[in-house]
Structure formats: structure tokens, C-alpha cells
Short mmCIF file of C-alpha atoms (C1' of nucleotides) in Angstrom, two decimals:
data_model
loop_
_atom_site.label_atom_id
_atom_site.label_comp_id
_atom_site.label_asym_id
_atom_site.label_seq_id
_atom_site.Cartn_x
_atom_site.Cartn_y
_atom_site.Cartn_z
CA MET A 1 97.37 95.21 103.15
CA ILE A 2 100.02 97.21 104.92
CA LEU A 3 102.89 99.26 103.60
CA ARG A 4 106.37 98.08 104.38
CA SER A 5 108.32 99.82 107.10
CA HIS A 6 110.76 100.88 104.39
CA VAL A 7 108.25 103.50 103.31
CA GLU A 8 108.27 105.15 106.71
CA TRP A 9 112.04 104.97 106.88
CA ALA A 10 112.54 106.41 103.41
CA LEU A 11 110.26 109.35 104.12
CA HIS A 12 111.99 110.22 107.38
CA CYS A 13 115.42 109.83 105.79
CA CYS A 14 114.50 112.13 102.91
CA ALA A 15 113.31 114.72 105.41
CA ILE A 16 116.69 114.53 107.13
CA LEU A 17 118.64 114.68 103.87
CA ALA A 18 116.70 117.84 103.05
CA GLY A 19 118.53 119.53 105.92
CA LEU A 20 121.96 118.58 104.65
CA PRO A 21 124.47 121.38 103.86
CA GLU A 22 124.90 121.99 100.12
CA GLY A 23 127.15 119.44 98.42
CA LYS A 24 127.63 117.24 101.48
CA TYR A 25 126.69 113.57 101.88
CA LEU A 26 125.29 111.71 104.89
CA SER A 27 126.21 108.07 105.46
CA THR A 28 123.81 105.19 106.00
CA LYS A 29 125.43 104.71 109.37
CA ALA A 30 124.53 108.23 110.50
CA LEU A 31 120.97 107.87 109.19
CA ALA A 32 120.58 104.54 110.96
CA GLU A 33 121.91 105.88 114.24
CA PHE A 34 119.68 108.91 114.04
CA HIS A 35 116.53 106.84 113.63
CA GLY A 36 117.59 103.85 115.70
CA LEU A 37 117.31 101.47 112.76
CA PRO A 38 119.40 98.50 111.59
CA LYS A 39 122.04 99.96 109.28
CA GLU A 40 122.21 97.06 106.85
CA TYR A 41 118.48 96.86 106.35
CA LEU A 42 117.96 100.60 106.09
CA SER A 43 120.55 100.51 103.35
CA LYS A 44 118.09 98.51 101.23
CA ALA A 45 115.54 101.31 101.42
CA LEU A 46 118.17 103.90 100.49
CA GLN A 47 119.30 101.80 97.56
CA ALA A 48 115.73 101.85 96.29
CA LEU A 49 115.73 105.64 96.48
CA SER A 50 119.02 105.66 94.63
CA GLN A 51 117.69 103.42 91.86
CA ALA A 52 114.76 105.79 91.44
CA ASP A 53 117.22 108.67 91.02
CA LEU A 54 115.82 110.50 94.04
CA VAL A 55 119.17 110.54 95.83
CA ASP A 56 122.80 110.72 94.75
CA THR A 57 125.39 108.54 96.34
CA THR A 58 129.14 108.59 96.54
CA LEU A 59 131.54 105.94 97.73
CA GLY A 60 134.51 105.91 100.04
CA PRO A 61 134.99 107.74 103.33
CA THR A 62 132.82 110.85 103.61
CA GLY A 63 130.54 108.92 101.27
CA GLY A 64 126.80 108.57 101.67
CA TYR A 65 123.59 109.98 100.29
CA ARG A 66 122.17 113.36 99.41
CA LEU A 67 119.05 114.42 97.55
CA ALA A 68 119.40 114.41 93.78
CA LYS A 69 116.86 117.22 93.22
CA PRO A 70 115.47 120.24 95.05
CA THR A 71 112.91 119.29 97.70
CA SER A 72 110.17 121.01 95.74
CA ASP A 73 110.78 118.66 92.79
CA ILE A 74 110.27 115.51 94.85
CA THR A 75 106.80 114.37 95.82
CA VAL A 76 105.90 111.99 98.61
CA LEU A 77 104.53 109.68 95.92
CA ASP A 78 107.97 109.56 94.29
CA ILE A 79 109.44 108.28 97.54
CA VAL A 80 106.64 105.81 98.25
CA GLU A 81 106.76 104.39 94.73
CA ALA A 82 110.54 104.13 94.80
CA VAL A 83 110.30 101.82 97.80
CA GLU A 84 106.96 100.12 97.30
CA GLY A 85 106.87 99.92 93.53
CA LYS A 86 104.52 101.46 91.03
CA ALA A 87 102.24 98.44 90.73
CA ARG A 88 98.57 98.93 91.47
CA THR A 89 97.36 97.83 94.88
CA PHE A 90 94.53 95.85 93.29
CA GLU A 91 95.24 93.09 90.85
CA CYS A 92 92.44 91.94 88.58
CA THR A 93 92.61 88.23 87.77
CA ASN A 94 89.59 88.56 85.51
CA ILE A 95 87.54 85.95 87.31
CA ARG A 96 84.47 87.10 85.41
CA ALA A 97 85.88 85.03 82.56
CA ALA A 98 84.87 81.88 84.45
CA ASN A 99 81.17 82.72 84.14
CA PRO A 100 79.65 79.52 82.72
CA CYS A 101 76.97 81.51 80.88
CA ARG A 102 79.39 83.26 78.55
CA PRO A 103 79.54 81.99 74.99
CA ALA A 104 82.75 80.16 74.12
CA GLY A 105 85.48 82.45 72.87
CA PHE A 106 83.80 85.51 74.34
CA CYS A 107 86.29 88.32 74.69
CA ASP A 108 85.97 91.20 77.14
CA ALA A 109 86.46 94.77 76.09
CA GLY A 110 88.49 96.57 78.71
CA PRO A 111 88.97 95.96 82.42
CA CYS A 112 86.05 94.71 84.49
CA ALA A 113 83.85 97.03 86.53
CA VAL A 114 85.28 95.86 89.83
CA ALA A 115 88.82 96.62 88.71
CA ARG A 116 87.83 100.06 87.47
CA VAL A 117 86.40 100.99 90.86
CA MET A 118 89.43 99.69 92.72
CA TRP A 119 91.85 101.36 90.33
CA ALA A 120 90.07 104.68 90.70
CA ALA A 121 90.56 104.46 94.46
CA ASP A 122 94.19 103.56 93.93
CA GLU A 123 94.60 106.63 91.79
CA ALA A 124 92.95 108.77 94.47
CA TRP A 125 95.52 107.49 96.95
CA ARG A 126 98.41 108.22 94.60
CA SER A 127 97.02 111.59 93.72
CA SER A 128 96.88 112.54 97.38
CA LEU A 129 100.52 111.58 97.83
CA ARG A 130 101.53 113.30 94.61
CA ASN A 131 100.12 116.59 95.88
CA VAL A 132 102.53 116.72 98.81
CA ARG A 133 106.06 117.78 97.94
CA LEU A 134 109.04 116.93 100.10
CA SER A 135 109.44 120.65 100.75
CA ASP A 136 105.89 120.72 102.15
CA LEU A 137 106.64 117.76 104.37
CA VAL A 138 109.83 119.33 105.71
CA ALA A 139 107.99 122.56 106.44
CA THR A 140 105.36 120.65 108.40
CA VAL A 141 107.99 118.81 110.38
CA ALA A 142 109.69 122.11 111.18
CA ASP A 143 106.39 123.41 112.50
CA ASP A 144 105.89 120.35 114.68
CA VAL A 145 109.32 120.26 116.30
CA PRO A 146 110.32 122.78 118.99
CA GLN A 147 112.82 125.27 117.62
CA ASP A 148 115.73 124.30 119.83
CA VAL A 149 115.38 120.63 118.89
CA TRP A 150 115.16 121.64 115.23
CA LYS A 151 118.35 123.70 115.56
CA SER A 152 120.37 121.02 117.32
CA THR A 153 119.13 118.40 114.86
CA GLY A 154 120.41 120.55 112.02
CA ALA A 155 123.74 120.85 113.81
CA TRP A 156 123.88 117.09 114.34
CA ILE A 157 123.33 116.50 110.63
CA ALA A 158 125.99 119.04 109.68
CA ARG A 159 128.45 117.45 112.12
CA ARG A 160 127.93 113.97 110.62
CA ALA A 161 127.93 115.14 107.01
CA GLY A 162 130.99 114.48 104.89
CA MET B 1 101.53 96.38 99.11
CA ILE B 2 98.85 94.42 97.33
CA LEU B 3 95.29 93.61 98.30
CA ARG B 4 94.45 90.01 98.90
CA SER B 5 92.61 88.07 96.23
CA HIS B 6 89.76 87.75 98.73
CA VAL B 7 88.86 91.37 98.02
CA GLU B 8 88.33 90.68 94.34
CA TRP B 9 86.36 87.51 95.12
CA ALA B 10 84.16 89.21 97.69
CA LEU B 11 83.27 92.04 95.33
CA HIS B 12 82.35 89.71 92.49
CA CYS B 13 80.36 87.48 94.83
CA CYS B 14 78.41 90.42 96.19
CA ALA B 15 77.61 91.49 92.65
CA ILE B 16 76.23 88.01 91.98
CA LEU B 17 74.27 87.90 95.22
CA ALA B 18 72.68 91.19 94.20
CA GLY B 19 70.96 89.31 91.37
CA LEU B 20 69.49 86.69 93.67
CA PRO B 21 65.68 86.29 93.79
CA GLU B 22 64.11 87.76 96.92
CA GLY B 23 64.46 85.54 99.98
CA LYS B 24 66.63 82.92 98.29
CA TYR B 25 70.16 81.85 99.26
CA LEU B 26 73.10 80.89 97.07
CA SER B 27 75.58 78.28 98.29
CA THR B 28 79.35 78.67 98.48
CA LYS B 29 79.59 75.77 96.08
CA ALA B 30 77.58 77.60 93.42
CA LEU B 31 79.56 80.78 93.90
CA ALA B 32 82.84 78.88 93.66
CA GLU B 33 81.76 77.07 90.50
CA PHE B 34 80.57 80.27 88.92
CA HIS B 35 83.90 82.01 89.42
CA GLY B 36 86.15 78.96 89.09
CA LEU B 37 87.51 79.34 92.60
CA PRO B 38 88.41 76.83 95.35
CA LYS B 39 85.24 76.37 97.37
CA GLU B 40 86.86 75.95 100.77
CA TYR B 41 89.02 79.03 100.45
CA LEU B 42 86.30 81.20 98.98
CA SER B 43 84.26 80.26 102.01
CA LYS B 44 86.77 82.20 104.17
CA ALA B 45 86.04 85.38 102.26
CA LEU B 46 82.31 84.86 102.58
CA GLN B 47 82.67 84.23 106.31
CA ALA B 48 84.35 87.60 106.58
CA LEU B 49 81.39 89.22 104.83
CA SER B 50 79.09 87.39 107.21
CA GLN B 51 80.99 88.59 110.27
CA ALA B 52 80.66 92.14 108.98
CA ASP B 53 76.90 91.64 108.71
CA LEU B 54 76.93 92.32 104.99
CA VAL B 55 75.42 88.95 104.16
CA ASP B 56 72.99 86.61 105.86
CA THR B 57 73.60 82.92 105.95
CA THR B 58 71.48 79.89 106.60
CA LEU B 59 72.49 76.30 107.19
CA GLY B 60 71.32 72.99 105.84
CA PRO B 61 70.35 72.08 102.29
CA THR B 62 69.23 75.07 100.24
CA GLY B 63 71.51 76.98 102.60
CA GLY B 64 74.02 79.62 101.56
CA TYR B 65 74.38 83.36 101.46
CA ARG B 66 72.31 86.36 100.51
CA LEU B 67 72.81 90.07 100.99
CA ALA B 68 71.75 91.36 104.40
CA LYS B 69 70.84 94.85 103.15
CA PRO B 70 69.65 96.54 99.98
CA THR B 71 72.45 97.05 97.46
CA SER B 72 72.20 100.81 97.84
CA ASP B 73 73.03 100.49 101.56
CA ILE B 74 76.29 98.64 100.96
CA THR B 75 79.38 100.47 99.77
CA VAL B 76 82.40 98.97 98.10
CA LEU B 77 84.40 100.14 101.11
CA ASP B 78 82.18 98.03 103.38
CA ILE B 79 83.09 94.95 101.39
CA VAL B 80 86.79 95.76 101.14
CA GLU B 81 87.05 96.50 104.86
CA ALA B 82 85.14 93.36 105.76
CA VAL B 83 87.79 91.28 104.02
CA GLU B 84 90.91 93.37 104.41
CA GLY B 85 90.26 94.92 107.81
CA LYS B 86 89.78 98.50 108.83
CA ALA B 87 93.39 99.09 109.84
CA ARG B 88 95.27 101.90 108.14
CA THR B 89 97.62 100.95 105.31
CA PHE B 90 100.42 102.97 106.90
CA GLU B 91 101.64 102.20 110.37
CA CYS B 92 103.62 104.86 112.21
CA THR B 93 106.29 103.39 114.48
CA ASN B 94 107.23 106.86 115.65
CA ILE B 95 110.86 106.58 114.67
CA ARG B 96 111.26 110.32 115.16
CA ALA B 97 111.44 109.47 118.87
CA ALA B 98 114.95 108.07 118.29
CA ASN B 99 116.31 111.51 117.36
CA PRO B 100 119.38 111.89 119.59
CA CYS B 101 118.89 115.67 119.78
CA ARG B 102 115.61 115.49 121.65
CA PRO B 103 115.71 116.29 125.35
CA ALA B 104 115.13 113.28 127.60
CA GLY B 105 111.48 112.68 128.37
CA PHE B 106 110.37 114.77 125.42
CA CYS B 107 106.81 113.89 124.54
CA ASP B 108 105.27 114.40 121.10
CA ALA B 109 101.93 116.07 120.67
CA GLY B 110 99.95 114.14 118.08
CA PRO B 111 101.02 111.96 115.18
CA CYS B 112 104.12 112.85 113.21
CA ALA B 113 103.99 114.79 109.94
CA VAL B 114 104.86 111.76 107.84
CA ALA B 115 102.00 109.75 109.32
CA ARG B 116 99.55 112.59 108.76
CA VAL B 117 100.39 112.72 105.06
CA MET B 118 100.13 108.98 104.66
CA TRP B 119 96.89 108.79 106.61
CA ALA B 120 95.35 111.54 104.51
CA ALA B 121 96.10 109.48 101.40
CA ASP B 122 94.65 106.43 103.06
CA GLU B 123 91.49 108.37 103.77
CA ALA B 124 91.33 109.53 100.14
CA TRP B 125 91.45 105.90 99.08
CA ARG B 126 88.72 104.88 101.50
CA SER B 127 86.62 107.86 100.56
CA SER B 128 86.80 106.88 96.90
CA LEU B 129 85.59 103.38 97.73
CA ARG B 130 82.92 104.69 100.08
CA ASN B 131 81.40 106.74 97.27
CA VAL B 132 80.60 103.68 95.19
CA ARG B 133 77.59 101.71 96.32
CA LEU B 134 77.05 98.08 95.44
CA SER B 135 74.02 99.15 93.42
CA ASP B 136 76.29 101.41 91.33
CA LEU B 137 78.72 98.58 90.78
CA VAL B 138 75.99 96.19 89.68
CA ALA B 139 74.63 98.79 87.27
CA THR B 140 78.08 99.21 85.74
CA VAL B 141 78.50 95.47 85.37
CA ALA B 142 75.10 95.27 83.68
CA ASP B 143 76.24 97.91 81.21
CA ASP B 144 79.46 96.03 80.47
CA VAL B 145 77.97 92.61 79.86
CA PRO B 146 76.03 91.81 76.67
CA GLN B 147 72.33 91.52 77.41
CA ASP B 148 71.97 87.86 76.53
CA VAL B 149 74.83 86.89 78.81
CA TRP B 150 73.33 89.04 81.55
CA LYS B 151 69.97 87.31 81.13
CA SER B 152 71.34 83.77 81.14
CA THR B 153 73.56 84.60 84.11
CA GLY B 154 70.48 85.74 86.01
CA ALA B 155 68.77 82.50 85.06
CA TRP B 156 71.80 80.46 86.19
CA ILE B 157 71.73 82.18 89.55
CA ALA B 158 67.98 81.62 89.96
CA ARG B 159 68.41 77.95 89.04
CA ARG B 160 71.14 77.43 91.65
CA ALA B 161 69.37 79.45 94.36
CA GLY B 162 67.71 77.63 97.21
"C1'" DG C 1 48.43 59.08 107.12
"C1'" DA C 2 51.11 61.16 110.88
"C1'" DG C 3 55.00 61.64 113.70
"C1'" DA C 4 59.60 60.39 115.14
"C1'" DG C 5 64.05 59.38 113.77
"C1'" DA C 6 67.71 58.92 110.26
"C1'" DC C 7 69.83 61.11 106.41
"C1'" DT C 8 71.70 64.73 103.60
"C1'" DA C 9 73.59 69.06 102.21
"C1'" DC C 10 75.08 72.87 103.74
"C1'" DT C 11 77.76 76.53 106.94
"C1'" DC C 12 81.08 77.36 110.45
"C1'" DG C 13 85.38 77.14 112.77
"C1'" DG C 14 89.75 75.11 113.78
"C1'" DA C 15 93.97 72.61 112.39
"C1'" DT C 16 97.36 72.10 109.16
"C1'" DA C 17 100.61 72.72 105.30
"C1'" DC C 18 103.03 75.28 101.83
"C1'" DA C 19 104.79 79.27 99.43
"C1'" DG C 20 105.97 83.90 99.13
"C1'" DT C 21 107.12 88.20 101.18
"C1'" DC C 22 108.99 91.00 104.86
"C1'" DT C 23 112.55 91.66 108.07
"C1'" DG C 24 117.12 91.44 109.30
"C1'" DT C 25 122.08 89.93 109.03
"C1'" DC C 26 126.43 88.88 106.88
"C1'" DC C 27 130.03 89.21 103.62
"C1'" DG C 28 132.78 90.20 99.45
"C1'" DA C 29 133.64 93.57 95.66
"C1'" DG C 30 134.35 98.10 94.38
"C1'" DT C 31 135.53 103.03 95.28
"C1'" DA C 32 137.44 107.31 97.00
"C1'" DA C 33 139.59 109.83 100.57
"C1'" DA C 34 143.23 109.74 103.97
"C1'" DT C 35 147.49 107.96 105.48
"C1'" DC C 36 151.99 106.00 105.12
"C1'" DC C 37 156.40 105.20 103.15
"C1'" DG C 38 160.29 105.36 100.05
"C1'" DG C 39 163.01 108.28 97.25
"C1'" DC D 1 158.96 117.42 100.37
"C1'" DC D 2 156.59 114.69 96.79
"C1'" DG D 3 154.39 110.87 94.56
"C1'" DG D 4 152.99 106.24 94.63
"C1'" DA D 5 151.31 102.40 97.56
"C1'" DT D 6 148.56 101.05 101.43
"C1'" DT D 7 144.87 101.58 104.62
"C1'" DT D 8 140.39 102.92 105.83
"C1'" DA D 9 135.54 103.95 105.55
"C1'" DC D 10 132.03 103.84 102.93
"C1'" DT D 11 128.34 102.00 99.21
"C1'" DC D 12 126.60 98.29 96.52
"C1'" DG D 13 124.89 93.84 95.57
"C1'" DG D 14 124.08 89.12 96.51
"C1'" DA D 15 123.33 85.27 99.67
"C1'" DC D 16 121.04 83.67 103.45
"C1'" DA D 17 117.88 82.74 107.48
"C1'" DG D 18 113.79 83.42 110.37
"C1'" DA D 19 109.15 85.21 111.07
"C1'" DC D 20 104.96 86.37 109.37
"C1'" DT D 21 101.23 86.46 106.09
"C1'" DG D 22 98.54 84.79 102.20
"C1'" DT D 23 96.88 80.74 99.94
"C1'" DA D 24 94.87 76.44 100.06
"C1'" DT D 25 93.08 72.02 101.88
"C1'" DC D 26 90.90 69.00 105.16
"C1'" DC D 27 87.89 67.64 108.78
"C1'" DG D 28 84.65 67.65 112.70
"C1'" DA D 29 80.64 70.06 114.80
"C1'" DG D 30 76.35 72.05 114.21
"C1'" DT D 31 71.98 73.00 111.62
"C1'" DA D 32 67.93 72.78 108.76
"C1'" DG D 33 65.45 70.72 105.37
"C1'" DT D 34 64.15 65.95 103.39
"C1'" DC D 35 63.39 61.26 103.46
"C1'" DT D 36 62.21 56.92 105.62
"C1'" DC D 37 60.23 53.95 108.75
"C1'" DT D 38 57.06 52.63 112.16
"C1'" DC D 39 52.66 52.77 114.29
#
DNA sequence: GAGAGACTACTCGGATACAGTCTGTCCGAGTAAATCCGG
DNA sequence: CCGGATTTACTCGGACAGACTGTATCCGAGTAGTCTCTC
């Protein structure tokens, strides 16, 4: 079980879009160049964000993406689920039903014990991601990066924004 | 991202093995019949449990598997990691390194902010699974299942044990 | 009746095949800004 | 100089191909009980 690389890309792209000047858009091309990623494939991840209404997009020249909400209204879970889907990581196929000792026509009440344990862990994972807002993530990144790099990165984004 | 069906199989099989009479073994064939699963493929999941030293195995007729430790010394995480591996669900490819604004030869200290958030969630998931012991799981199953089915299932297991 | 050898039922590991997903590329349709051209 | 037509740069969506992983099956090697056969 491993998350798709789209998740990593989407998170980094959202962090970049957070630094975009008000009302401007940043193109897929710029985002791809910045991260050294294939433009066409990155575009799939961004489309997923768009479908989840996390980013706005506009067409034509000077077109591209920008965040659809304030960074404090977007959680990391929102981004992960936009790309990876909301489905649980554990799927119960109800194999207990094959137990040869069960009377014919026996019907289970509720999900099986195994599924409940796995789903609780899944919820713990989601809860952890839900507690981190994009604004928190951006603040952490800003702390990590040396100030001069942070400044020139902001300038780079502003220069490529349309 | 979805866990392999082996995880579900391994958990259910461990729950069954927990009901095995002291010192007896249960064959892959019996386990596969009980759950309605392909014997050969289920055997791969059980081999993974064996490699993780969660179950003991013996060869020959009356051979099969049994738990290697008391049920209170095995956590659900042990079983999941035996099958699914211990690798993190999020892999950081360090795409921040492609940032064109970074000075040449710039070297990052520690994992990036995105990875830290994702790894914390991963740890929350593991922690949740680590807190459930196999003995807890078996107790929950026993509560779920009607007593007569529980009894006859125990008898079925004892009959097939060797 | 006892011991050696054959037999059987099982695990283990490798080889193989197939399907589905992930990764990545390509292209046409649609759109909006910028540019060009005719009046 | 102005307004409409063309060009350009971008997103969007679908089609497609290759690699990898998950699912599943098969078979040979090894092992430990059981059975048989011989003395």
C-alpha cells in the first residue's frame, strides 16, 4: 500500500499556489518547471484538485490555477482525498460469511470486527491529516526554508503568475 | 491506495488460529475451505506471517500453522505489517530540491514539511493498529457471533486440527 | 513383532500468467487574451 | 483610430502505451508422520 506520487505533487503545488499574488493564476507549465515534473501528467493531479473545488482555473493565455479558498479553509486531508479518493483503505469482503458452521440464511448485523478495527485506524489517519490546514503547512515550509530562498521563490512565482 | 486482500485474510486466519487447541496445527487447506479462499494464494499470506515469526509451521501430514505467541502478545499492526510491509505509505521524492531559486549545492536539513505531515498521519494509523491486540480482536468477534455458531466453529476447528 | 523402506499429506519456494492500476505521453476541442488587419 | 477576425497560449478531457503490482495457479523440492513389507 503506497500513496500515489500525485499526492506529493498536489501538496507541494498547493503550497506554491498559496504564495500567489491575489487574483493571479499560475499555469501548469510553471508548476511543472518549478518542481521538475512532467507537465502533462502533473496536469492530471491539478484536474483532480479542480474537480474537488479546491482550486479555480481559467483558460487562455495567463490562464492556470489558483486556490479557491483561503489557506486556512483547506486541510491536508482535502488535498489527499481529492487526489486519492475518499474510499477507505481497507475493503471488507465479508469472508466470515463463508464459515461453514453458520446456519443457512444467517445474516450479519453490521460490519465484522476486523473491518471495524481497520476502519478505526483509517479514521485515525484521516483525522491526523484533517487537523493540519494548508496555512499550517505553508507556515512550516516557511520555517524550513532559508529566508533568501523563500523571498526569491515568492518573486519567481509572482513573475510567472498571469 | 488500498490494502491488499491478504491483510483481511491474514487477520481472519489469525483469529481462527487463536481458537486452536493447544499444540495442534491447522492446515492451509482447512483455512482456505473455512473462508472460501483459493488455497494456493492464501498460502502466500500465511507464509508472510511465518516469515514474521507470528506463526509456527510444521510439515508433513497433520502439518499446518499455529500461532507462535500468546494472542495478547500479537498486535493487529504486527499482522498487517507482516503482510503489507513496514514501509511508510507516503514516499517523499524530495521534489522541493527542483526549486530553481535554491542556490547550487543547497542541502536540506531533514525531511520536508509535507513528508513530516504525511508521516505523522501514517504513524497515527499504525498506532491505532498497534493498540489492538489479537486477544482483543478475538474477544470482539466472540461478542459478535451467536453463541451456537461460535461453539460449532470451535468444534469445526478442533476437528480439522492435526 | 520389529525395523527399514515406500507412501502420503503437507509446507515452502519459484515460475508463470493475467488483470488492473500507476505512470507518462500525445492530441484535439474549447477558451480567453493578445495581436493583426481592414475600414 | 476602432472593431472584428486571427493567432496564440493555456486548460480540459480522452485515448493510448509501458511498467509495475496484485491476484491467482501450477509444480517441484523437502519434510514428517503413516503404512507396508520383509526378516
